[in-house]
Amino acid sequence: MRALMKTLAASTAVAVLSALPAFAAGGEAAHGGEHAKGGLPQMNAETFPSQIFWLVVTFAVLYFVISRIAAPRISTVIEERRDRVADDLDRAAEFKAQAEAAIKAYEKAVADARAKARAVSDETRRKAKAEADRRRADMDAKLADELAAAEARIASRKAAVLSGLKALAAEAATAAVERLTAINVAAGEAEAAVDAALKR
Amino acid sequence: MVSGPSDQGNGQGNDPHAPLDALGKRIDAMENRPSVVAPKVKARSAEDSSAFGRAFKLSTEFVAAVAIGGGMGYLGDRVFGSGPVLFLVFFVLGVGAGFLNVWRAAQLINARAAELAKEASADQGLDFTCDDDDGDDDGRPKGRAGRP
Amino acid sequence: MFQQIANDPLHQFQVNTILPLKLGSWDISFTNASLWMVIAVLGVSLFLTLGIQRRALVPRRWQLMVEMAYEFVANTVRSNAGEEGMRFFPLVFTLFMFVLFCNLFGMIPYSFTVTSHIIVTFAMAMFVFLTVILVGLMRHGLRFFKLFVPSGVPSWILPLIVPIELISFLSRPVSLSVRLFANMLAGHTMLKVFAGFVVSMMAAGGVFSVMSIGPMLGIVFVTGLEFLVAFLQAYVFAVLTCIYLNDAIHLHEDH
């Protein structure tokens, strides 16, 4: 590539330089009429060889400086930066992936913990409810027993009171009949009469 | 990238994915921007897009061709001694070439202006990959498209 | 007085010998034109090498400018001449920087604008022109001349088209050189005309020195314009070089 450019530069420089006298002559012929002192300095063909010579020299130097020194340096700096930026971006993407993995793990842990907590709380609630149910059943049974006992006690008390009352009534009736009629009523009759009266 | 349903419903409003998604977008944006300095070049070019056409001086394109045509004819006449015949013929051909030049320069200016307008509207920097922007993947610009 | 103003703007284009030199029968004296070419080359070389010296990862302004210039031209070459055209990047970069710096240095008062001389721009254009022909011939041999025969044109019209294409091709170095030369000539002449007005109006004194604010604003405006023109002409020169190289590398759209 460099060889090609060198040949190119050299050959075109030679071509321009060799074409120079012809051009200068042509220029002079074409603009001979207006070639007076007051004309455009640009048309003064006497300056052409010097202009072209120094253009070729300076341009060749600049081409050398740019193609060998400046352009490679600039491209190196730009490439280095591009690589560095690409590396940084890759690393950023890597870190991002790591962060995402960490977040996923964290979320999983949170979900697991929540599920476990829910299971524990469900179990606890179930146990508590069972215990409560058992206690209530016990209490119910105990209360029912006590109620039954109380009712039995009341019933017997009532029977006793009733029978006491009956005897008292029969006695009172016997006494009253005896006083009124002087008839001695047999104890059994009086009680039968009281029973009959109570039934009415 | 991570579009997992964030159904934690734990009432702590900020989604831990949000900053990561933002980071992902920034990484993508940076990867799609090939050069740090490119946008400035683009801005400069877009600003100059109208001046580009003026800088071209279509009259120069035309006159140069007519001059070359006329010169060729004149030299031919000198060589062959054919009077003004070749001069006239080549002058006319030079006018034709002048129109051709102007037409091609106009094509180039239009293509360039369109490119600059596109670059200015797109928010990304200049593309320094080997893309030639005309979609036919031949590595050639559209500036020279359309020969007669 | 007005005669002096009229003459002044062209005086800046005068070539003056600094050191007389001879090469055979040629007069290759070191002139003010040569001096400004050397200054431009030094300027470009220092600008590029010193700017990149620090090799900073995050560039400062100078290094950024160097990298911008580099990437700008690289992008121009790549988009106009393809990846194969990048072989000629150093050439296009040299052309661009040289023309740009010659254009810019020409705006310094009392300096000399190298690119305002048709022979200089023509030599550069011929250099590009001959490079294109050489590259074309080396790559494609005689098939390079198919460049003048557009594909898909009926054969009876070829005797008309081929000369037209040939003239168009030959006119390239002319239009390339005249465009740059004419722009520099016109712009710098205008700049000097305004400057001449300012100087002579100031010298006239009184009302005139107050009125010289007009041409002064003109100078500001034209100077701004000339910066743009200096850049754009260097850019157009580089773009066209790339497009011509693209022709030589790829011939027509069909390879």
mmCIF file of C-alpha atoms in Angstrom, chain A residues 20-180:
data_model
loop_
_atom_site.group_PDB
_atom_site.id
_atom_site.type_symbol
_atom_site.label_atom_id
_atom_site.label_comp_id
_atom_site.label_asym_id
_atom_site.label_seq_id
_atom_site.Cartn_x
_atom_site.Cartn_y
_atom_site.Cartn_z
ATOM 1 C CA LEU A 20 4.478 22.633 -16.178
ATOM 2 C CA PRO A 21 6.326 24.307 -19.032
ATOM 3 C CA ALA A 22 3.520 23.465 -21.431
ATOM 4 C CA PHE A 23 0.960 24.885 -19.052
ATOM 5 C CA ALA A 24 3.010 27.952 -18.370
ATOM 6 C CA ALA A 25 3.509 28.509 -22.087
ATOM 7 C CA GLY A 26 -0.184 27.952 -22.725
ATOM 8 C CA GLY A 27 -1.108 30.294 -19.935
ATOM 9 C CA GLU A 28 1.191 32.912 -21.275
ATOM 10 C CA ALA A 29 -0.170 32.503 -24.792
ATOM 11 C CA ALA A 30 -3.771 32.565 -23.653
ATOM 12 C CA HIS A 31 -3.420 35.527 -21.384
ATOM 13 C CA GLY A 32 -0.659 37.285 -23.219
ATOM 14 C CA GLY A 33 -2.880 40.247 -23.994
ATOM 15 C CA GLU A 34 -3.843 41.014 -20.444
ATOM 16 C CA HIS A 35 -0.457 40.236 -19.062
ATOM 17 C CA ALA A 36 0.279 43.805 -18.248
ATOM 18 C CA LYS A 37 1.606 44.827 -14.827
ATOM 19 C CA GLY A 38 -1.852 45.677 -13.516
ATOM 20 C CA GLY A 39 -3.367 42.227 -14.240
ATOM 21 C CA LEU A 40 -4.107 39.533 -11.743
ATOM 22 C CA PRO A 41 -0.919 38.368 -10.022
ATOM 23 C CA GLN A 42 -2.355 34.873 -10.385
ATOM 24 C CA MET A 43 -1.841 35.026 -14.152
ATOM 25 C CA ASN A 44 1.860 35.826 -13.917
ATOM 26 C CA ALA A 45 3.301 32.614 -15.317
ATOM 27 C CA GLU A 46 6.788 33.521 -14.135
ATOM 28 C CA THR A 47 5.797 32.504 -10.634
ATOM 29 C CA PHE A 48 4.370 29.133 -11.688
ATOM 30 C CA PRO A 49 7.548 26.999 -11.451
ATOM 31 C CA SER A 50 8.303 28.259 -7.971
ATOM 32 C CA GLN A 51 4.706 27.800 -6.826
ATOM 33 C CA ILE A 52 4.487 24.251 -8.127
ATOM 34 C CA PHE A 53 7.940 23.295 -6.875
ATOM 35 C CA TRP A 54 7.234 24.470 -3.348
ATOM 36 C CA LEU A 55 3.721 23.043 -3.417
ATOM 37 C CA VAL A 56 5.135 19.622 -4.329
ATOM 38 C CA VAL A 57 7.816 19.857 -1.641
ATOM 39 C CA THR A 58 5.539 21.068 1.150
ATOM 40 C CA PHE A 59 2.700 18.752 0.195
ATOM 41 C CA ALA A 60 5.062 15.761 0.120
ATOM 42 C CA VAL A 61 6.372 16.672 3.563
ATOM 43 C CA LEU A 62 2.865 17.064 4.920
ATOM 44 C CA TYR A 63 1.797 13.775 3.354
ATOM 45 C CA PHE A 64 4.746 12.080 5.016
ATOM 46 C CA VAL A 65 3.997 13.651 8.387
ATOM 47 C CA ILE A 66 0.326 12.767 8.239
ATOM 48 C CA SER A 67 0.578 9.254 6.807
ATOM 49 C CA ARG A 68 3.549 8.160 8.956
ATOM 50 C CA ILE A 69 3.159 10.095 12.191
ATOM 51 C CA ALA A 70 -0.077 11.953 12.767
ATOM 52 C CA ALA A 71 -2.741 9.640 11.343
ATOM 53 C CA PRO A 72 -1.413 6.442 13.001
ATOM 54 C CA ARG A 73 -1.174 8.212 16.346
ATOM 55 C CA ILE A 74 -4.671 9.664 16.125
ATOM 56 C CA SER A 75 -6.162 6.375 15.012
ATOM 57 C CA THR A 76 -4.339 4.583 17.853
ATOM 58 C CA VAL A 77 -5.771 6.992 20.408
ATOM 59 C CA ILE A 78 -9.267 6.681 18.962
ATOM 60 C CA GLU A 79 -9.043 2.887 18.751
ATOM 61 C CA GLU A 80 -7.736 2.657 22.295
ATOM 62 C CA ARG A 81 -10.609 4.749 23.526
ATOM 63 C CA ARG A 82 -13.098 2.734 21.533
ATOM 64 C CA ASP A 83 -11.698 -0.505 22.963
ATOM 65 C CA ARG A 84 -11.673 0.927 26.449
ATOM 66 C CA VAL A 85 -15.253 2.113 26.143
ATOM 67 C CA ALA A 86 -16.277 -1.263 24.727
ATOM 68 C CA ASP A 87 -14.500 -3.014 27.608
ATOM 69 C CA ASP A 88 -16.163 -0.739 30.124
ATOM 70 C CA LEU A 89 -19.531 -1.360 28.552
ATOM 71 C CA ASP A 90 -18.924 -5.098 28.622
ATOM 72 C CA ARG A 91 -18.004 -4.877 32.274
ATOM 73 C CA ALA A 92 -21.039 -2.733 32.984
ATOM 74 C CA ALA A 93 -23.224 -5.340 31.279
ATOM 75 C CA GLU A 94 -21.512 -8.060 33.314
ATOM 76 C CA PHE A 95 -22.092 -6.203 36.558
ATOM 77 C CA LYS A 96 -25.657 -5.621 35.537
ATOM 78 C CA ALA A 97 -26.114 -9.360 34.981
ATOM 79 C CA GLN A 98 -24.574 -10.035 38.386
ATOM 80 C CA ALA A 99 -26.860 -7.512 40.013
ATOM 81 C CA GLU A 100 -29.824 -9.095 38.289
ATOM 82 C CA ALA A 101 -28.802 -12.531 39.546
ATOM 83 C CA ALA A 102 -28.442 -11.133 43.057
ATOM 84 C CA ILE A 103 -31.878 -9.544 42.847
ATOM 85 C CA LYS A 104 -33.343 -12.818 41.636
ATOM 86 C CA ALA A 105 -31.734 -14.726 44.494
ATOM 87 C CA TYR A 106 -32.960 -12.108 46.939
ATOM 88 C CA GLU A 107 -36.472 -12.279 45.566
ATOM 89 C CA LYS A 108 -36.440 -16.055 45.771
ATOM 90 C CA ALA A 109 -35.243 -15.923 49.358
ATOM 91 C CA VAL A 110 -37.961 -13.434 50.232
ATOM 92 C CA ALA A 111 -40.614 -15.586 48.567
ATOM 93 C CA ASP A 112 -39.355 -18.715 50.346
ATOM 94 C CA ALA A 113 -39.328 -16.985 53.689
ATOM 95 C CA ARG A 114 -42.806 -15.685 53.111
ATOM 96 C CA ALA A 115 -44.104 -19.114 52.196
ATOM 97 C CA LYS A 116 -42.461 -20.614 55.278
ATOM 98 C CA ALA A 117 -43.911 -17.898 57.491
ATOM 99 C CA ARG A 118 -47.345 -18.492 56.054
ATOM 100 C CA ALA A 119 -47.047 -22.228 56.676
ATOM 101 C CA VAL A 120 -45.958 -21.654 60.282
ATOM 102 C CA SER A 121 -48.752 -19.195 60.963
ATOM 103 C CA ASP A 122 -51.339 -21.513 59.397
ATOM 104 C CA GLU A 123 -50.134 -24.380 61.585
ATOM 105 C CA THR A 124 -50.223 -22.221 64.680
ATOM 106 C CA ARG A 125 -53.677 -20.997 63.915
ATOM 107 C CA ARG A 126 -54.900 -24.520 63.315
ATOM 108 C CA LYS A 127 -53.423 -25.736 66.613
ATOM 109 C CA ALA A 128 -54.885 -22.845 68.565
ATOM 110 C CA LYS A 129 -58.292 -23.437 67.060
ATOM 111 C CA ALA A 130 -58.187 -27.137 67.907
ATOM 112 C CA GLU A 131 -57.175 -26.354 71.483
ATOM 113 C CA ALA A 132 -59.959 -23.823 71.819
ATOM 114 C CA ASP A 133 -62.470 -26.244 70.392
ATOM 115 C CA ARG A 134 -61.337 -28.935 72.830
ATOM 116 C CA ARG A 135 -61.633 -26.602 75.811
ATOM 117 C CA ARG A 136 -65.036 -25.408 74.788
ATOM 118 C CA ALA A 137 -66.251 -29.018 74.417
ATOM 119 C CA ASP A 138 -64.886 -29.821 77.882
ATOM 120 C CA MET A 139 -66.552 -26.802 79.332
ATOM 121 C CA ASP A 140 -69.835 -27.658 77.631
ATOM 122 C CA ALA A 141 -69.735 -31.192 79.017
ATOM 123 C CA LYS A 142 -68.929 -29.979 82.501
ATOM 124 C CA LEU A 143 -71.675 -27.401 82.401
ATOM 125 C CA ALA A 144 -74.159 -30.002 81.175
ATOM 126 C CA ASP A 145 -73.206 -32.326 84.050
ATOM 127 C CA GLU A 146 -73.575 -29.579 86.606
ATOM 128 C CA LEU A 147 -76.905 -28.584 85.129
ATOM 129 C CA ALA A 148 -78.157 -32.110 85.271
ATOM 130 C CA ALA A 149 -77.056 -32.487 88.892
ATOM 131 C CA ALA A 150 -78.693 -29.212 89.803
ATOM 132 C CA GLU A 151 -81.933 -30.198 88.148
ATOM 133 C CA ALA A 152 -81.924 -33.532 89.986
ATOM 134 C CA ARG A 153 -81.317 -31.736 93.249
ATOM 135 C CA ILE A 154 -84.162 -29.354 92.621
ATOM 136 C CA ALA A 155 -86.485 -32.174 91.660
ATOM 137 C CA SER A 156 -85.770 -34.139 94.805
ATOM 138 C CA ARG A 157 -86.086 -31.036 96.941
ATOM 139 C CA LYS A 158 -89.363 -30.246 95.287
ATOM 140 C CA ALA A 159 -90.659 -33.782 95.857
ATOM 141 C CA ALA A 160 -89.637 -33.638 99.460
ATOM 142 C CA VAL A 161 -91.321 -30.287 99.959
ATOM 143 C CA LEU A 162 -94.427 -31.493 98.239
ATOM 144 C CA SER A 163 -94.655 -34.618 100.313
ATOM 145 C CA GLY A 164 -94.106 -32.588 103.521
ATOM 146 C CA LEU A 165 -96.837 -30.234 102.445
ATOM 147 C CA LYS A 166 -99.208 -33.113 101.753
ATOM 148 C CA ALA A 167 -98.695 -34.531 105.222
ATOM 149 C CA LEU A 168 -99.206 -31.107 106.768
ATOM 150 C CA ALA A 169 -102.440 -30.586 104.774
ATOM 151 C CA ALA A 170 -103.777 -34.008 105.726
ATOM 152 C CA GLU A 171 -102.952 -33.358 109.345
ATOM 153 C CA ALA A 172 -104.614 -29.972 109.188
ATOM 154 C CA ALA A 173 -107.629 -31.430 107.428
ATOM 155 C CA THR A 174 -107.887 -34.222 110.002
ATOM 156 C CA ALA A 175 -107.678 -31.752 112.831
ATOM 157 C CA ALA A 176 -110.313 -29.490 111.271
ATOM 158 C CA VAL A 177 -112.717 -32.354 110.606
ATOM 159 C CA GLU A 178 -112.221 -33.637 114.156
ATOM 160 C CA ARG A 179 -112.973 -30.198 115.599
ATOM 161 C CA LEU A 180 -115.993 -29.575 113.427
#
